[in-house]
CSV table of C-alpha atoms and ligand atoms in Angstrom, one decimal:
chain,number,residue,atom,x,y,z
A,17,MET,CA,-6.3,-36.0,4.0
A,18,ALA,CA,-9.6,-34.2,3.4
A,19,ALA,CA,-9.3,-31.1,1.3
A,20,ALA,CA,-10.4,-28.8,4.1
A,21,ASP,CA,-7.8,-30.3,6.5
A,22,ALA,CA,-5.1,-29.8,3.9
A,23,LEU,CA,-6.2,-26.2,3.4
A,24,ALA,CA,-6.1,-25.5,7.1
A,25,LYS,CA,-2.4,-26.3,7.0
A,26,VAL,CA,-1.6,-23.7,4.3
A,27,ARG,CA,-0.2,-20.3,5.1
A,28,ASN,CA,0.0,-17.9,2.1
A,29,ILE,CA,2.2,-15.1,3.4
A,30,GLY,CA,4.1,-12.1,2.3
A,31,ILE,CA,7.2,-10.5,3.8
A,32,MET,CA,7.0,-6.8,3.9
A,33,ALA,CA,9.9,-4.5,4.8
A,34,HIS,CA,11.5,-1.2,4.1
A,35,ILE,CA,14.4,-1.7,1.7
A,36,ASP,CA,17.5,-3.1,3.6
A,37,ALA,CA,15.6,-4.2,6.7
A,38,GLY,CA,16.2,-7.8,5.8
A,39,LYS,CA,13.4,-9.1,3.7
A,40,THR,CA,15.7,-11.1,1.3
A,41,THR,CA,17.9,-12.4,4.2
A,42,THR,CA,14.8,-13.5,6.2
A,43,THR,CA,13.3,-15.2,3.1
A,44,GLU,CA,16.6,-17.0,2.5
A,45,ARG,CA,16.8,-18.2,6.1
A,46,ILE,CA,13.3,-19.5,5.9
A,47,LEU,CA,14.2,-21.5,2.9
A,48,PHE,CA,17.3,-22.7,4.7
A,49,TYR,CA,15.4,-23.9,7.7
A,50,THR,CA,12.5,-25.4,5.7
A,51,GLY,CA,15.1,-27.6,4.0
A,52,ILE,CA,14.7,-26.2,0.5
A,53,THR,CA,18.4,-25.3,0.3
A,54,TYR,CA,19.7,-27.8,2.8
A,55,LYS,CA,18.5,-31.3,3.8
A,56,ILE,CA,18.8,-32.0,7.5
A,57,GLY,CA,20.1,-35.5,8.0
A,58,GLU,CA,21.8,-35.7,4.7
A,59,VAL,CA,24.9,-34.0,5.9
A,60,HIS,CA,27.8,-35.5,7.8
A,61,GLU,CA,29.2,-34.0,11.0
A,62,GLY,CA,31.9,-32.2,9.3
A,63,ALA,CA,29.7,-30.6,6.7
A,64,ALA,CA,27.2,-29.5,9.3
A,65,VAL,CA,29.3,-26.4,10.0
A,66,MET,CA,29.3,-25.4,6.3
A,67,ASP,CA,28.6,-21.8,6.1
A,68,TRP,CA,25.4,-20.5,4.6
A,69,MET,CA,27.1,-18.5,2.0
A,70,GLU,CA,29.0,-21.5,0.8
A,71,GLN,CA,25.8,-23.5,0.4
A,72,GLU,CA,24.2,-20.7,-1.4
A,73,GLN,CA,27.0,-20.4,-3.9
A,74,GLU,CA,27.1,-24.2,-4.3
A,75,ARG,CA,23.5,-24.5,-5.1
A,76,GLY,CA,23.3,-21.2,-7.0
A,77,ILE,CA,20.0,-20.2,-5.4
A,78,THR,CA,18.3,-16.9,-6.0
A,79,ILE,CA,14.7,-16.3,-5.3
A,80,THR,CA,13.2,-14.8,-8.4
A,81,SER,CA,9.9,-16.6,-8.3
A,82,ALA,CA,6.7,-14.6,-7.5
A,83,ALA,CA,5.7,-17.3,-5.2
A,84,THR,CA,7.8,-20.0,-3.4
A,85,LYS,CA,6.5,-23.0,-1.5
A,86,CYS,CA,8.1,-24.6,1.5
A,87,GLU,CA,7.2,-26.9,4.3
A,88,TRP,CA,7.4,-26.3,8.1
A,89,LYS,CA,6.2,-28.6,10.8
A,90,ASP,CA,3.5,-30.3,8.8
A,91,HIS,CA,2.4,-27.0,7.2
A,92,THR,CA,2.8,-25.6,3.8
A,93,ILE,CA,4.1,-22.0,3.6
A,94,GLN,CA,3.8,-20.1,0.4
A,95,ILE,CA,5.9,-16.9,0.3
A,96,ILE,CA,4.5,-14.4,-2.1
A,97,ASP,CA,6.8,-11.7,-3.2
A,98,THR,CA,5.7,-8.3,-2.0
A,99,PRO,CA,7.4,-5.5,-3.8
A,100,GLY,CA,9.0,-3.2,-1.3
A,101,HIS,CA,9.0,-0.1,-3.3
A,102,VAL,CA,6.2,2.4,-2.8
A,103,ASP,CA,6.2,3.4,-6.5
A,104,PHE,CA,4.7,0.0,-7.4
A,105,THR,CA,1.5,0.7,-5.6
A,106,VAL,CA,-0.6,-1.4,-7.9
A,107,GLU,CA,1.7,-4.4,-7.6
A,108,VAL,CA,1.8,-4.0,-3.8
A,109,GLU,CA,-1.9,-3.9,-3.6
A,110,ARG,CA,-2.4,-6.8,-5.8
A,111,SER,CA,0.1,-8.9,-3.9
A,112,LEU,CA,-1.6,-8.0,-0.7
A,113,ARG,CA,-4.8,-9.3,-2.1
A,114,VAL,CA,-3.5,-12.7,-2.9
A,115,LEU,CA,-1.9,-13.4,0.4
A,116,ASP,CA,-3.7,-14.3,3.7
A,117,GLY,CA,-1.2,-12.9,6.2
A,118,ALA,CA,2.1,-11.1,6.4
A,119,VAL,CA,5.3,-10.8,8.4
A,120,ALA,CA,6.6,-7.2,8.6
A,121,VAL,CA,10.4,-7.2,9.1
A,122,TYR,CA,12.0,-4.1,10.8
A,123,ASP,CA,15.5,-3.0,11.1
A,124,GLY,CA,16.1,-3.0,14.9
A,125,VAL,CA,18.1,0.2,14.6
A,126,ALA,CA,16.0,2.2,12.2
A,127,GLY,CA,12.7,1.0,13.5
A,128,VAL,CA,9.6,1.8,11.5
A,129,GLU,CA,10.6,3.3,8.2
A,130,PRO,CA,8.5,5.0,5.5
A,131,GLN,CA,8.1,2.1,3.1
A,132,THR,CA,6.9,-0.2,5.9
A,133,GLU,CA,4.5,2.5,6.9
A,134,ASN,CA,3.1,2.7,3.4
A,135,VAL,CA,2.7,-1.0,2.9
A,136,TRP,CA,1.3,-1.3,6.4
A,137,ARG,CA,-1.5,1.1,5.6
A,138,GLN,CA,-2.2,-0.7,2.3
A,139,ALA,CA,-2.4,-3.9,4.3
A,140,ASP,CA,-4.8,-2.2,6.7
A,141,LYS,CA,-7.1,-1.5,3.8
A,142,TYR,CA,-7.2,-5.1,2.8
A,143,ASN,CA,-7.4,-6.4,6.4
A,144,VAL,CA,-4.3,-8.5,6.0
A,145,PRO,CA,-3.4,-10.1,9.4
A,146,ARG,CA,0.2,-9.2,10.3
A,147,MET,CA,2.9,-10.2,12.7
A,148,CYS,CA,6.2,-8.4,13.2
A,149,PHE,CA,9.8,-9.4,13.3
A,150,VAL,CA,12.3,-6.9,14.7
A,151,ASN,CA,15.5,-7.9,12.9
A,152,LYS,CA,19.2,-6.9,13.2
A,153,LEU,CA,19.3,-6.8,16.9
A,154,ASP,CA,23.0,-7.6,16.6
A,155,ARG,CA,23.6,-4.1,15.0
A,156,THR,CA,25.1,-1.2,17.0
A,157,GLY,CA,22.3,1.0,18.2
A,158,ALA,CA,19.6,-1.7,18.0
A,159,ASP,CA,16.6,-0.9,20.3
A,160,PHE,CA,13.8,-3.4,20.4
A,161,PHE,CA,11.5,-1.4,22.7
A,162,ARG,CA,11.9,1.8,20.6
A,163,CYS,CA,10.8,-0.1,17.5
A,164,VAL,CA,7.8,-1.5,19.4
A,165,GLN,CA,6.8,2.0,20.5
A,166,MET,CA,7.1,3.2,16.9
A,167,MET,CA,4.7,0.5,15.8
A,168,ILE,CA,2.1,2.1,18.1
A,169,ASP,CA,3.0,5.7,17.3
A,170,ARG,CA,3.5,5.4,13.5
A,171,LEU,CA,1.5,2.4,12.5
A,172,ASN,CA,-1.4,2.6,15.0
A,173,ALA,CA,-0.6,-1.1,15.5
A,174,THR,CA,-1.5,-3.1,18.6
A,175,PRO,CA,1.8,-5.0,19.3
A,176,LEU,CA,1.6,-8.2,21.2
A,177,VAL,CA,5.1,-8.5,22.4
A,178,LEU,CA,5.8,-12.3,22.6
A,179,GLN,CA,9.5,-12.1,23.1
A,180,ILE,CA,12.0,-9.7,24.7
A,181,PRO,CA,15.7,-9.8,23.6
A,182,ILE,CA,18.4,-11.1,25.9
A,183,GLY,CA,21.2,-8.8,25.2
A,184,LEU,CA,21.7,-6.5,22.2
A,185,GLU,CA,24.4,-5.8,19.6
A,186,GLY,CA,27.3,-8.2,20.1
A,187,ASP,CA,25.6,-9.5,23.2
A,188,HIS,CA,22.4,-10.5,21.6
A,189,ILE,CA,22.3,-14.2,22.6
A,190,GLY,CA,18.6,-15.1,22.7
A,191,VAL,CA,15.1,-14.0,23.7
A,192,VAL,CA,12.7,-14.5,26.6
A,193,ASP,CA,9.6,-16.4,25.3
A,194,LEU,CA,6.8,-14.6,27.2
A,195,ILE,CA,4.2,-17.3,26.4
A,196,GLY,CA,6.2,-20.2,27.8
A,197,MET,CA,8.2,-17.9,30.3
A,198,ARG,CA,11.5,-19.5,29.3
A,199,ALA,CA,14.7,-18.3,27.6
A,200,LEU,CA,15.5,-19.4,24.1
A,201,THR,CA,19.2,-18.9,23.5
A,202,TRP,CA,20.6,-19.0,20.0
A,203,ARG,CA,22.9,-21.9,19.5
A,204,GLY,CA,25.1,-20.7,16.7
A,205,GLU,CA,25.1,-19.1,13.3
A,206,THR,CA,24.9,-22.2,11.2
A,207,GLN,CA,22.9,-24.5,13.4
A,208,LYS,CA,20.8,-26.9,11.3
A,209,GLY,CA,18.5,-28.5,13.8
A,210,GLU,CA,16.8,-26.4,16.4
A,211,ASP,CA,18.5,-23.1,16.3
A,212,TYR,CA,18.0,-22.4,20.0
A,213,ALA,CA,18.3,-24.1,23.4
A,214,VAL,CA,15.6,-23.8,26.0
A,215,GLU,CA,16.8,-22.4,29.3
A,216,GLU,CA,15.7,-20.6,32.5
A,217,ILE,CA,15.1,-16.9,32.2
A,218,PRO,CA,18.3,-15.1,33.2
A,219,ALA,CA,18.0,-13.7,36.8
A,220,GLU,CA,18.7,-10.1,35.6
A,221,LEU,CA,15.8,-10.2,33.2
A,222,ALA,CA,13.3,-11.8,35.6
A,223,ASP,CA,11.6,-8.5,36.5
A,224,SER,CA,11.4,-7.2,33.0
A,225,ALA,CA,10.1,-10.6,31.8
A,226,ALA,CA,7.3,-10.6,34.4
A,227,GLU,CA,6.4,-7.0,33.5
A,228,TRP,CA,6.2,-7.8,29.7
A,229,ARG,CA,4.3,-11.0,30.4
A,230,GLU,CA,1.8,-8.9,32.3
A,231,LYS,CA,1.6,-6.4,29.5
A,232,LEU,CA,1.0,-9.3,27.0
A,233,MET,CA,-1.9,-10.6,29.1
A,234,GLU,CA,-3.4,-7.2,29.5
A,235,THR,CA,-3.3,-6.5,25.8
A,236,LEU,CA,-4.7,-9.9,25.0
A,237,ALA,CA,-7.5,-9.4,27.5
A,238,ASP,CA,-8.3,-6.1,25.8
A,239,VAL,CA,-8.7,-7.7,22.4
A,240,ASP,CA,-10.1,-11.1,23.4
A,241,ASP,CA,-13.2,-11.8,25.5
A,242,ALA,CA,-12.3,-15.3,26.5
A,243,VAL,CA,-9.0,-14.1,28.0
A,244,MET,CA,-10.7,-11.1,29.5
A,245,GLU,CA,-13.1,-13.3,31.4
A,246,LYS,CA,-10.4,-15.5,32.8
A,247,TYR,CA,-8.2,-12.6,33.5
A,248,LEU,CA,-10.9,-10.8,35.5
A,249,GLU,CA,-11.7,-14.0,37.5
A,250,GLY,CA,-8.0,-14.4,38.2
A,251,GLU,CA,-8.1,-17.9,36.6
A,252,GLU,CA,-5.1,-19.6,35.2
A,253,ILE,CA,-4.8,-19.4,31.4
A,254,SER,CA,-2.9,-22.2,29.7
A,255,VAL,CA,-0.2,-21.8,27.1
A,256,GLU,CA,-2.6,-23.4,24.6
A,257,GLU,CA,-5.4,-20.9,25.5
A,258,ILE,CA,-3.0,-18.0,25.2
A,259,LYS,CA,-1.9,-19.2,21.7
A,260,ALA,CA,-5.4,-19.7,20.6
A,261,ALA,CA,-6.3,-16.2,21.8
A,262,ILE,CA,-3.3,-14.7,20.0
A,263,ARG,CA,-4.4,-16.5,16.8
A,264,ARG,CA,-7.9,-15.1,17.1
A,265,ALA,CA,-6.7,-11.6,17.7
A,266,THR,CA,-4.2,-11.7,14.9
A,267,ILE,CA,-6.7,-13.1,12.3
A,268,ALA,CA,-9.3,-10.5,13.4
A,269,GLY,CA,-6.7,-7.8,12.8
A,270,LYS,CA,-6.9,-6.7,16.4
A,271,ALA,CA,-3.3,-7.3,17.3
A,272,ASN,CA,0.1,-8.0,15.9
A,273,PRO,CA,2.4,-10.5,17.5
A,274,VAL,CA,6.0,-9.2,17.8
A,275,LEU,CA,9.1,-11.4,17.7
A,276,CYS,CA,12.8,-10.5,17.3
A,277,GLY,CA,16.3,-11.7,16.5
A,278,SER,CA,18.8,-11.4,13.7
A,279,ALA,CA,18.0,-13.2,10.5
A,280,PHE,CA,21.5,-12.6,9.2
A,281,LYS,CA,23.0,-14.7,12.0
A,282,ASN,CA,20.1,-17.2,11.8
A,283,LYS,CA,18.9,-16.0,15.2
A,284,GLY,CA,15.2,-16.3,15.8
A,285,VAL,CA,14.0,-17.5,12.4
A,286,GLN,CA,12.7,-20.8,13.7
A,287,PRO,CA,10.5,-19.3,16.4
A,288,MET,CA,9.2,-16.9,13.8
A,289,LEU,CA,8.3,-19.8,11.5
A,290,ASP,CA,6.5,-21.4,14.4
A,291,ALA,CA,4.5,-18.1,14.9
A,292,VAL,CA,3.6,-18.0,11.2
A,293,VAL,CA,2.0,-21.5,11.6
A,294,ASP,CA,0.5,-20.7,15.0
A,295,PHE,CA,-0.9,-17.3,14.5
A,296,LEU,CA,-1.4,-16.4,10.8
A,297,PRO,CA,-4.5,-17.5,9.0
A,298,SER,CA,-5.0,-20.4,6.6
A,299,PRO,CA,-7.1,-19.7,3.5
A,300,LEU,CA,-10.1,-21.1,5.4
A,301,ASP,CA,-9.7,-18.4,8.1
A,302,VAL,CA,-10.2,-15.5,5.8
A,303,PRO,CA,-13.6,-14.4,4.6
A,304,ALA,CA,-15.0,-15.6,1.3
A,305,ILE,CA,-13.7,-13.4,-1.5
A,306,GLU,CA,-16.1,-10.8,-2.8
A,307,GLY,CA,-16.5,-10.3,-6.5
A,308,THR,CA,-19.2,-9.3,-9.0
A,309,ALA,CA,-21.0,-11.0,-11.8
A,310,THR,CA,-19.8,-10.0,-15.3
A,311,ASP,CA,-22.2,-7.0,-15.2
A,312,GLY,CA,-19.6,-5.6,-12.9
A,313,GLU,CA,-22.3,-4.9,-10.3
A,314,THR,CA,-24.2,-7.9,-8.9
A,315,PRO,CA,-22.2,-9.0,-5.8
A,316,LEU,CA,-20.9,-12.6,-5.8
A,317,LEU,CA,-19.0,-14.5,-3.1
A,318,ARG,CA,-16.6,-17.4,-3.6
A,319,LYS,CA,-15.8,-19.5,-0.6
A,320,PRO,CA,-12.4,-21.2,-0.2
A,321,SER,CA,-13.7,-24.7,-1.1
A,322,ASN,CA,-13.2,-27.2,-3.8
A,323,SER,CA,-16.9,-27.7,-4.2
A,324,GLU,CA,-17.4,-24.1,-5.3
A,325,PRO,CA,-17.0,-23.1,-9.0
A,326,PHE,CA,-13.5,-22.3,-10.0
A,327,SER,CA,-12.2,-18.8,-9.5
A,328,GLY,CA,-8.7,-17.4,-9.5
A,329,LEU,CA,-6.8,-14.1,-9.9
A,330,ALA,CA,-3.8,-13.7,-12.2
A,331,PHE,CA,-1.4,-11.6,-10.1
A,332,LYS,CA,1.9,-11.7,-11.8
A,333,ILE,CA,3.3,-12.6,-15.3
A,334,GLN,CA,6.9,-13.8,-15.6
A,335,THR,CA,8.9,-15.1,-18.5
A,336,ASP,CA,10.8,-18.3,-17.7
A,337,LYS,CA,13.9,-19.2,-19.7
A,338,HIS,CA,12.6,-22.7,-20.3
A,339,LEU,CA,8.8,-22.5,-20.0
A,340,GLY,CA,8.1,-19.1,-21.6
A,341,LYS,CA,5.2,-17.0,-20.3
A,342,LEU,CA,4.0,-18.1,-16.9
A,343,THR,CA,0.9,-16.6,-15.3
A,344,TYR,CA,0.8,-16.8,-11.5
A,345,VAL,CA,-2.7,-17.5,-10.3
A,346,ARG,CA,-4.1,-17.6,-6.8
A,347,VAL,CA,-7.0,-20.1,-6.8
A,348,TYR,CA,-9.8,-18.8,-4.5
A,349,SER,CA,-12.4,-21.5,-5.1
A,350,GLY,CA,-12.9,-24.7,-7.0
A,351,THR,CA,-10.4,-26.8,-8.9
A,352,LEU,CA,-8.3,-25.8,-11.9
A,353,ASP,CA,-7.3,-28.7,-14.2
A,354,SER,CA,-4.5,-28.6,-16.7
A,355,GLY,CA,-5.9,-28.8,-20.2
A,356,SER,CA,-9.2,-27.4,-19.2
A,357,GLN,CA,-11.0,-24.4,-20.6
A,358,VAL,CA,-11.7,-21.4,-18.4
A,359,VAL,CA,-13.0,-17.9,-19.1
A,360,ASN,CA,-11.0,-14.8,-18.5
A,361,SER,CA,-14.1,-13.0,-17.1
A,362,THR,CA,-12.4,-9.6,-17.0
A,363,LYS,CA,-11.8,-9.6,-20.7
A,364,ASP,CA,-14.6,-12.0,-21.6
A,365,ARG,CA,-12.2,-14.3,-23.5
A,366,LYS,CA,-11.8,-18.1,-23.4
A,367,GLU,CA,-8.5,-19.4,-22.3
A,368,ARG,CA,-7.0,-22.9,-22.4
A,369,ILE,CA,-5.0,-23.9,-19.3
A,370,GLY,CA,-1.7,-25.4,-20.3
A,371,LYS,CA,0.6,-27.0,-17.8
A,372,ILE,CA,0.3,-26.1,-14.1
A,373,TYR,CA,3.4,-25.7,-12.0
A,374,GLN,CA,4.1,-25.5,-8.3
A,375,MET,CA,7.0,-23.1,-8.0
A,376,HIS,CA,9.7,-23.8,-5.4
A,377,ALA,CA,12.8,-21.7,-4.9
A,378,ASN,CA,15.1,-24.1,-6.7
A,379,LYS,CA,12.7,-26.3,-8.7
A,380,ARG,CA,9.3,-26.5,-10.2
A,381,GLU,CA,6.9,-29.4,-10.1
A,382,GLU,CA,4.2,-30.1,-12.6
A,383,ARG,CA,0.8,-30.6,-11.2
A,384,PRO,CA,-2.4,-32.1,-12.8
A,385,SER,CA,-4.6,-29.6,-11.0
A,386,ALA,CA,-4.7,-26.8,-8.4
A,387,GLN,CA,-7.2,-26.3,-5.6
A,388,ALA,CA,-8.7,-23.5,-3.6
A,389,GLY,CA,-6.0,-21.8,-1.6
A,390,ASP,CA,-3.2,-22.8,-4.0
A,391,ILE,CA,-0.8,-20.4,-5.7
A,392,ILE,CA,0.5,-21.8,-8.9
A,393,ALA,CA,2.0,-20.8,-12.2
A,394,VAL,CA,0.1,-21.6,-15.4
A,395,GLN,CA,1.6,-22.0,-18.9
A,396,GLY,CA,-0.3,-21.3,-22.0
A,397,LEU,CA,-2.5,-18.3,-21.2
A,398,LYS,CA,-2.5,-15.9,-24.2
A,399,GLN,CA,-4.8,-13.1,-23.3
A,400,THR,CA,-4.5,-12.8,-19.6
A,401,THR,CA,-2.7,-9.9,-17.9
A,402,THR,CA,-2.2,-9.2,-14.2
A,403,GLY,CA,-5.4,-8.4,-12.3
A,404,ASP,CA,-7.6,-10.5,-14.6
A,405,THR,CA,-10.0,-13.0,-13.1
A,406,LEU,CA,-10.2,-16.6,-14.5
A,407,SER,CA,-13.3,-18.5,-13.8
A,408,ASP,CA,-15.5,-21.5,-14.5
A,409,PRO,CA,-17.1,-20.6,-17.9
A,410,ALA,CA,-20.5,-21.7,-16.5
A,411,ASN,CA,-20.1,-19.5,-13.4
A,412,PRO,CA,-18.1,-16.4,-14.3
A,413,VAL,CA,-17.1,-13.9,-11.6
A,414,ILE,CA,-14.9,-10.8,-11.6
A,415,LEU,CA,-12.7,-10.7,-8.5
A,416,GLU,CA,-10.7,-7.6,-9.0
A,417,SER,CA,-12.7,-4.4,-9.2
A,418,MET,CA,-10.2,-2.2,-7.5
A,419,THR,CA,-9.5,1.1,-9.0
A,420,PHE,CA,-5.9,2.1,-8.4
A,421,PRO,CA,-4.6,5.5,-7.5
A,422,GLU,CA,-2.0,7.0,-9.7
A,423,PRO,CA,1.4,5.4,-8.9
A,424,VAL,CA,3.2,7.3,-6.2
A,425,ILE,CA,6.6,8.6,-7.3
A,426,SER,CA,9.1,8.0,-4.5
A,427,VAL,CA,11.5,10.8,-3.7
A,428,ALA,CA,14.9,9.5,-2.5
B,21,GDP,P1,16.1,-6.2,1.9
B,21,GDP,O1,16.4,-5.1,1.1
B,21,GDP,O2,15.0,-5.9,2.9
B,21,GDP,O3,15.8,-7.5,1.1
B,21,GDP,O4,17.3,-6.5,2.8
B,21,GDP,P2,18.5,-7.6,2.8
B,21,GDP,O5,18.0,-8.9,3.3
B,21,GDP,O6,19.1,-7.6,1.4
B,21,GDP,O7,19.5,-7.1,3.9
B,21,GDP,C1,20.1,-5.8,3.7
B,21,GDP,C2,21.5,-5.9,4.3
B,21,GDP,O8,21.4,-6.1,5.8
B,21,GDP,C3,22.4,-7.0,3.8
B,21,GDP,O9,23.7,-6.5,3.7
B,21,GDP,C4,22.2,-8.1,4.9
B,21,GDP,O10,23.3,-8.9,5.0
B,21,GDP,C5,22.1,-7.2,6.2
B,21,GDP,N1,21.3,-7.9,7.2
B,21,GDP,C6,20.2,-8.6,7.1
B,21,GDP,N2,19.8,-9.1,8.3
B,21,GDP,C7,20.7,-8.7,9.2
B,21,GDP,C8,20.9,-8.9,10.6
B,21,GDP,O11,20.1,-9.6,11.3
B,21,GDP,N3,22.0,-8.3,11.2
B,21,GDP,C9,22.9,-7.5,10.4
B,21,GDP,N4,23.9,-7.0,11.1
B,21,GDP,N5,22.7,-7.4,9.1
B,21,GDP,C10,21.7,-7.9,8.5
């Protein structure tokens, strides 16, 4: 596959949430469905009902990595850990910088909470395209529409409601998919294949579904000219055209697709993964990264292409029991080879690249090199700290010129 084609199938995403809204649970379920923690087809009938918790214990999985790679429907999803606490403003901003899109997870009872509000505003600053997942619809007091209204009132978001729930609390059994105008009913808590069945929209929800579909199309027409034109002409708009328009609007930061379910019960996670692939940007969809020359002033651009000079940002340092110091790097342009020499252009120091690792939730994989769009961990960097730029010694660039505000002290 050509490099650009491969890059088009990458989604570097973060999951942002107020503490307790379900970020960890959602991440775990994503890994579950993407086969990291469970291989579909490997399991016999009897074992297929094995409980998630049992599997988790059996495999001893905890997600501690700053970036975790998984595969979904022929796409690569890299989940970058986004700190949820407002007191780590610098870390939040830095993680927002290295991802291309994000999923904001809300507690369906509490709605929009202060930490989400904070991170949302920071994401606004860096133009990070975002979609929303209203979680915990099984909880007593869950109110999907209230949460959507809070997105408008508190976040100034433009929600594109793509699903409405069928039932809430103990009766939450599925959603109406407003693009396909069909019902997706959740199949069970430990379903390994498709976690929903496709059915007709329940009769009692027909009016509400029609009303929300109309709203979806109106909002889409407001933010997308192609849809507006067809809408005004009264022309039919195909599912593919609707999806393409949602993708354009999301990437442009004009709207936020909204989906819902209950991650805890494995409800709605697969359609959410489909939406990540369908609507969030690849590294090719985001503008070239802006930096400066080493004078700190002359503007320089680095396009997400392997033919550009290498540039990357060190965004996190972790110590691994076996590997020692690991520096997580987002590669923005060019190729990074293990064993090569690069320059830490922030500190004006030469650095030798040791081994390069692709980090997964439960394993790591050594790679000879990394390309534009990749997020990898590098061994052997001595002088590099978070926020430093690494670049091709012949073409140095400084990518992070942010000045951070004083850390915000959170008050409980
Ligand atoms: P985080 O702090 O955002 O990472 O939240 P967690 O994923 O740790 O979830 C916080 C708590 O909410 C845990 O006890 C979860 O089991 C629970 N939880 C997560 N998702 C759901 C859900 O869909 N429904 C219900 N009822 N509980 C959930």
